[in-house]
PDB file of C-alpha atoms in Angstrom:
ATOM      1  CA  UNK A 278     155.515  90.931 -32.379  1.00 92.00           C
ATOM      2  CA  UNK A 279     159.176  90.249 -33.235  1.00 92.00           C
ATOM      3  CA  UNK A 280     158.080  88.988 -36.707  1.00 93.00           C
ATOM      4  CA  UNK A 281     156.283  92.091 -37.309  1.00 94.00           C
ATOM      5  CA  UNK A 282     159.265  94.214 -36.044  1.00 92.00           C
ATOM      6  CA  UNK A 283     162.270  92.793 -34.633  1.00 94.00           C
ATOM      7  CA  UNK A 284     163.598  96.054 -34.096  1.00 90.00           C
ATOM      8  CA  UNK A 285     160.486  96.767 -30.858  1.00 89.00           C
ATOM      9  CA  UNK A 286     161.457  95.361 -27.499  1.00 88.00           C
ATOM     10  CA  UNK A 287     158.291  94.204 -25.335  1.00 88.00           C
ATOM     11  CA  UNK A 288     158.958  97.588 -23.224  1.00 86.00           C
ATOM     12  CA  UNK A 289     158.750  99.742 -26.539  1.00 89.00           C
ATOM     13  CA  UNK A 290     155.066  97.943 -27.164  1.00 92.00           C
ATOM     14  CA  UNK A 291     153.831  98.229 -23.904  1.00 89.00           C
ATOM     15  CA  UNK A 292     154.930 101.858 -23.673  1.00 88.00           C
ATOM     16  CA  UNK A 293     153.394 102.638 -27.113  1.00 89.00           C
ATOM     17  CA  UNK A 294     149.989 100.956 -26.187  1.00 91.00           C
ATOM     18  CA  UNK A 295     149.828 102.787 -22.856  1.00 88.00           C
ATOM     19  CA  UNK A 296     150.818 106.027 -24.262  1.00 84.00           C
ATOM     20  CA  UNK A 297     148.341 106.146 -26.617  1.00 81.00           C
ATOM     21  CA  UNK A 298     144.829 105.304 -24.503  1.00 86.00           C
ATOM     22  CA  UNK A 299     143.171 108.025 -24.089  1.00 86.00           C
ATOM     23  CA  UNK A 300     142.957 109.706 -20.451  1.00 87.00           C
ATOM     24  CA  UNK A 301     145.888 108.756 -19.373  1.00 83.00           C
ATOM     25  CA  UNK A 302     147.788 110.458 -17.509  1.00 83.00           C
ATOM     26  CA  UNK A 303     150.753 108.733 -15.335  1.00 85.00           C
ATOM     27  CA  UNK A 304     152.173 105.774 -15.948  1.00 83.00           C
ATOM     28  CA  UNK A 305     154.240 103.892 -13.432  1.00 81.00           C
ATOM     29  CA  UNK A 306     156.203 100.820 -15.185  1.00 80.00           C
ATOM     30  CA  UNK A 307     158.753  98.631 -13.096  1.00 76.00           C
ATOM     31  CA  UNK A 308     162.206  99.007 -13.076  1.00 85.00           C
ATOM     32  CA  UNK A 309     164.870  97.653 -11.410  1.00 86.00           C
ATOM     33  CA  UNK A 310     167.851  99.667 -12.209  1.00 92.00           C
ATOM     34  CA  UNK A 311     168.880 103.375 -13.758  1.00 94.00           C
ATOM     35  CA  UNK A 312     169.257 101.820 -17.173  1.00 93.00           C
ATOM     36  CA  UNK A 313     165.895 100.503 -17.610  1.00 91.00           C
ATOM     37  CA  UNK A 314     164.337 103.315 -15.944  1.00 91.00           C
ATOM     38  CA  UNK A 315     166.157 105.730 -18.955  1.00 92.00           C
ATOM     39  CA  UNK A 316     165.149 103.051 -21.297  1.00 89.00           C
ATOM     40  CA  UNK A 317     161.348 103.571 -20.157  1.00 88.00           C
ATOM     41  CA  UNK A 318     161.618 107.248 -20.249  1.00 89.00           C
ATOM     42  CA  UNK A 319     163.019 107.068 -23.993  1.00 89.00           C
ATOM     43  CA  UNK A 320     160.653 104.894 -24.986  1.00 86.00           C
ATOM     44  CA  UNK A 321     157.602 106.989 -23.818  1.00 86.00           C
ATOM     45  CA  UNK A 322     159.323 110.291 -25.069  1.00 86.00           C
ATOM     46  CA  UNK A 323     159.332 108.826 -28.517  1.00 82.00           C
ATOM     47  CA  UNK A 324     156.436 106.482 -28.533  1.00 84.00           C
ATOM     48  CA  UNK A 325     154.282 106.945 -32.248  1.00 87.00           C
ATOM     49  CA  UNK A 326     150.667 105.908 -32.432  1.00 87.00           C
ATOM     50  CA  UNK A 327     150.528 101.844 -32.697  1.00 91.00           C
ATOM     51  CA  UNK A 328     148.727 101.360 -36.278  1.00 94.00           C
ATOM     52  CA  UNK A 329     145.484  98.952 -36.845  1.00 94.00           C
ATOM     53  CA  UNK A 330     148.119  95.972 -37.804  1.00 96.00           C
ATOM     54  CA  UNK A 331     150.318  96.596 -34.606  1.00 95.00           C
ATOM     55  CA  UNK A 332     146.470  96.731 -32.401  1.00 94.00           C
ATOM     56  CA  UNK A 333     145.691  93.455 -34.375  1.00 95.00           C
ATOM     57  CA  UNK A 334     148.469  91.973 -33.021  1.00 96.00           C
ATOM     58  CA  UNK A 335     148.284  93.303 -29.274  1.00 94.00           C
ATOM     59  CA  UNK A 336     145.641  91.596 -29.322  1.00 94.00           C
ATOM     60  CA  UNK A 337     146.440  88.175 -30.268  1.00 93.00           C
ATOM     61  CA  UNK A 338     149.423  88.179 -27.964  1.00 91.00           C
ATOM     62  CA  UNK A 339     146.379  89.003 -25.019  1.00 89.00           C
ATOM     63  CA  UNK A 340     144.327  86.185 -26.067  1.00 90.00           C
ATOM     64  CA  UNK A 341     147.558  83.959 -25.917  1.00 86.00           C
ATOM     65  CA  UNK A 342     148.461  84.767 -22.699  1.00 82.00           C
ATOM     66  CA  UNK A 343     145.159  84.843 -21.059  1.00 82.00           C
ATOM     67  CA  UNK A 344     144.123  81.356 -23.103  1.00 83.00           C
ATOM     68  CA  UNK A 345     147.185  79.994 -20.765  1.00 79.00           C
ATOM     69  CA  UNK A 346     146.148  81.669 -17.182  1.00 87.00           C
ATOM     70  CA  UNK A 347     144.072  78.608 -14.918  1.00 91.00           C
ATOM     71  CA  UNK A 348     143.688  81.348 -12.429  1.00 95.00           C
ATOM     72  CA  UNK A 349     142.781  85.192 -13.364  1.00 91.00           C
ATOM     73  CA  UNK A 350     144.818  86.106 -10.310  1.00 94.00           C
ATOM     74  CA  UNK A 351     146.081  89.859 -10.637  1.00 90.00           C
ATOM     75  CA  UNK A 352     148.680  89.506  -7.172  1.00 92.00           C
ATOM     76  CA  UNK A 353     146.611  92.001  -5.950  1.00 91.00           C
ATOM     77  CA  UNK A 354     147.080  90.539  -2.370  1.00 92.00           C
ATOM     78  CA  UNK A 355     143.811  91.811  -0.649  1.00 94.00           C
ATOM     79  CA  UNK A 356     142.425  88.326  -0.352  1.00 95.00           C
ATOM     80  CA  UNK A 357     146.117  88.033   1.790  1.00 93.00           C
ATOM     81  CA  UNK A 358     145.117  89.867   5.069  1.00 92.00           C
ATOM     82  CA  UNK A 359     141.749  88.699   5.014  1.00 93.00           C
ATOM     83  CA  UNK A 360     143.344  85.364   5.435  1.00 95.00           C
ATOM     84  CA  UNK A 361     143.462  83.823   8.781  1.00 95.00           C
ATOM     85  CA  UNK A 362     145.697  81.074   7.741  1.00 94.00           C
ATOM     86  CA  UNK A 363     148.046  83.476   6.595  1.00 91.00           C
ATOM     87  CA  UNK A 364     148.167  81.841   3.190  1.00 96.00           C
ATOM     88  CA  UNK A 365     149.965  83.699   0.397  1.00 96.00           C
ATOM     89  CA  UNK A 366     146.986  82.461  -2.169  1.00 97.00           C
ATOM     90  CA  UNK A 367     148.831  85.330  -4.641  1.00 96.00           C
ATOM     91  CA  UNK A 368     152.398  83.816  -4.476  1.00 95.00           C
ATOM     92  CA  UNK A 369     150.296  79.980  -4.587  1.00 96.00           C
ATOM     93  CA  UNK A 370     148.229  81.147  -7.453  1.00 96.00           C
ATOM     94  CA  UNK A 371     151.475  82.261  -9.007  1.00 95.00           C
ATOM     95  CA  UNK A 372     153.106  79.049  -9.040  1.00 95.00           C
ATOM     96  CA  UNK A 373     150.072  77.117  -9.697  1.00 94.00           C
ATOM     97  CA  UNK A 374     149.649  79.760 -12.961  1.00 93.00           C
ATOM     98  CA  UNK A 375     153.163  78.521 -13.866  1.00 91.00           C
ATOM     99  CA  UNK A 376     152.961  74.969 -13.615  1.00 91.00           C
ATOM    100  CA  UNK A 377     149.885  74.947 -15.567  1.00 88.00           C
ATOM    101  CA  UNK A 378     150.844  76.948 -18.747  1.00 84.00           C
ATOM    102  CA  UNK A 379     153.694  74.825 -18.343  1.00 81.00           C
ATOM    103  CA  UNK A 380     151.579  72.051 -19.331  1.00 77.00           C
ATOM    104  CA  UNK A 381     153.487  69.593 -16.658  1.00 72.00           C
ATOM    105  CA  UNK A 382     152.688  66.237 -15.254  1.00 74.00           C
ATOM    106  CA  UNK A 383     154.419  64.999 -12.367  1.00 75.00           C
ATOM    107  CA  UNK A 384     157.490  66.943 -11.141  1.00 81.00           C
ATOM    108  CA  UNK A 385     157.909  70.414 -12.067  1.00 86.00           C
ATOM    109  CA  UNK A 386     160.024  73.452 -10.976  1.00 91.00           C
ATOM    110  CA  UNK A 387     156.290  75.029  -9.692  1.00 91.00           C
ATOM    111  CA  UNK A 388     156.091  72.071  -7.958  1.00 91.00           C
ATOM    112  CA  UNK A 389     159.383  72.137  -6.027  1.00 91.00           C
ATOM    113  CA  UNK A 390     159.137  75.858  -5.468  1.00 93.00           C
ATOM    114  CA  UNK A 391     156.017  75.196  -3.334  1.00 94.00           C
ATOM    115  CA  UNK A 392     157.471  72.377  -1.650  1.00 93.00           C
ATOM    116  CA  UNK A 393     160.509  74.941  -0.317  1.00 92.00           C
ATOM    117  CA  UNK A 394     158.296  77.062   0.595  1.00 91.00           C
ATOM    118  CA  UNK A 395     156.047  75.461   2.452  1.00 92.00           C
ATOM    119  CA  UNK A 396     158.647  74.430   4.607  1.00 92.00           C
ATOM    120  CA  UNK A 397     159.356  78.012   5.378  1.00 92.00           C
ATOM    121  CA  UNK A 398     158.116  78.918   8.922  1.00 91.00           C
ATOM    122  CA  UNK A 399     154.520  80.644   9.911  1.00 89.00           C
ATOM    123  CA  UNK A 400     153.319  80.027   6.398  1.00 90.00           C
ATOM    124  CA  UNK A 401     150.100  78.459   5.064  1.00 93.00           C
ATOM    125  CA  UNK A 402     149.940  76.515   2.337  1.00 96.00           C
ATOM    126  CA  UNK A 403     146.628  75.716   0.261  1.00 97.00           C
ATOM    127  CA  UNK A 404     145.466  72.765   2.351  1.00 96.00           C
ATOM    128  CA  UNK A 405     145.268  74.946   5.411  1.00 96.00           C
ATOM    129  CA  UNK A 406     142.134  77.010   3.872  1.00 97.00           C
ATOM    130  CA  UNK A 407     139.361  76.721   6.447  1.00 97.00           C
ATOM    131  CA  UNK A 408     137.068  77.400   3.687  1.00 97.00           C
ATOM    132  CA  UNK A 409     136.270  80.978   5.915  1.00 97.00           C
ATOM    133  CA  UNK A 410     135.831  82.382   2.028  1.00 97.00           C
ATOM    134  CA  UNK A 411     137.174  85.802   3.794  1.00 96.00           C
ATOM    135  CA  UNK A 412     139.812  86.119   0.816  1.00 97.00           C
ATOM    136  CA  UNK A 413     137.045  85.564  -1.694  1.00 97.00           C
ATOM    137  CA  UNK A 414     135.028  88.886  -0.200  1.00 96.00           C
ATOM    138  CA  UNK A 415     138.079  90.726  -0.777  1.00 95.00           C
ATOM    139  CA  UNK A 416     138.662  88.991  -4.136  1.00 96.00           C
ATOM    140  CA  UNK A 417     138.147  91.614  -7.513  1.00 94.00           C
ATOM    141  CA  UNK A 418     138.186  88.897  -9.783  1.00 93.00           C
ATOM    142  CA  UNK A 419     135.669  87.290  -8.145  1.00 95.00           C
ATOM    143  CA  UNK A 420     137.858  84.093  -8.117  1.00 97.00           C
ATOM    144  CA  UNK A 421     136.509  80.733  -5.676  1.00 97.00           C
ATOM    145  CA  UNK A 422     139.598  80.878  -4.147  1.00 98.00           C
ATOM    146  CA  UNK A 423     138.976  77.893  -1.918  1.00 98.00           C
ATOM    147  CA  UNK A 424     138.215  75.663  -4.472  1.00 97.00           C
ATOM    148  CA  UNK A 425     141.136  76.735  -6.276  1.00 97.00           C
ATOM    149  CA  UNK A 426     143.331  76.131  -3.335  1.00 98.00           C
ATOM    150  CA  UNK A 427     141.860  72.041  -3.205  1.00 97.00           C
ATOM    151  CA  UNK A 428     142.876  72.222  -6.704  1.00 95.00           C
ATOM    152  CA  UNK A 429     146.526  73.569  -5.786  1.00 95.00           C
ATOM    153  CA  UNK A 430     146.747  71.193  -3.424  1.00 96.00           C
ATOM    154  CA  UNK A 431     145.754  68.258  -5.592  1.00 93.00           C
ATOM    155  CA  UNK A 432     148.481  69.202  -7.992  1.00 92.00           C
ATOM    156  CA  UNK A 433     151.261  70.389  -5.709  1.00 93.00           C
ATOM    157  CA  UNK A 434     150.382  68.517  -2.086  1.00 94.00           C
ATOM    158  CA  UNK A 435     151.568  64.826  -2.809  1.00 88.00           C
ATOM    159  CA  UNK A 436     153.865  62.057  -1.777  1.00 84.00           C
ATOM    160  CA  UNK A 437     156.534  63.199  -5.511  1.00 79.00           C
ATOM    161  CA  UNK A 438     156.684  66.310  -3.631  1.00 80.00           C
ATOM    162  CA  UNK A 439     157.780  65.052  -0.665  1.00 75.00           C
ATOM    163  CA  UNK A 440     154.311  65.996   0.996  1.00 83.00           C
TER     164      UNK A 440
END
């Protein structure tokens, strides 16, 4: 994206692909602060029609990022309160997601982030699924998340980590 136009910011190509689909009608974006929340407005005011080169491109970026996600969790969080365990699979997922497009082995700031927080009170961590599969009837992705959890666990749960 920044080869084709190092003058776009991620925000201007996001705004210009949402801004031009058809039906839409509100968008919310995040923001944490006044200045990005003017930034968002300009860039919607004055977002022109991405071209079939810019689309092209979109759409290698998408097959990047989504060649590099182990889990097609969307942190939607329903699978959450159907969870008697009180597991945060979307936060897990998250870090699991991160240590895998990472590419690590061993050790890894995933890894340790897990650790810390599993030693947070009244939390569950992935080997305290009772395999209920509650979460996965709430699930839109249709994810296993069970067997994903035995798989977080397996990466995250061992003696490096201090488990």
């Amino acid at each position: 994206m920044k080869d084709y136009n190092p003058d776009k910011s991620v925000i201007s190509w996001a705004m210009r692909f949402v801004a031009n689909l058809e039906d839409i009608k509100v968008i919310f974006t995040g923001t944490s602060n006044l200045e990005q929340l003017e930034n968002n407005i300009s860039e919607i005011k004055n977002a022109d029609p991405l071209n079939d080169e810019e689309l092209e491109i979109l759409k290698e970026v998408s097959e990047i990022i989504n060649s590099n996600i182990t889990v097609d969790c969307t942190k939607c969080r329903y699978c959450i309160d159907a969870c008697p365990e009180e597991i945060d699979i979307a936060k897990i997922f998250d870090l699991y997601n991160k240590d895998k497009l990472l590419g690590n082995e061993g050790w890894s700031q995933a890894g340790n982030a897990y650790l810390n927080y599993s030693k947070l009170p009244d939390v569950g961590i992935a080997s305290d699924c009772v395999e209920c599969e509650m979460c996965v009837e709430e699930c839109p992705q249709q994810i296993d998340i069970p067997e994903v959890l035995k798989d977080v666990a397996k990466t995250f749960e061992t003696e490096g980590y201090g488990f």
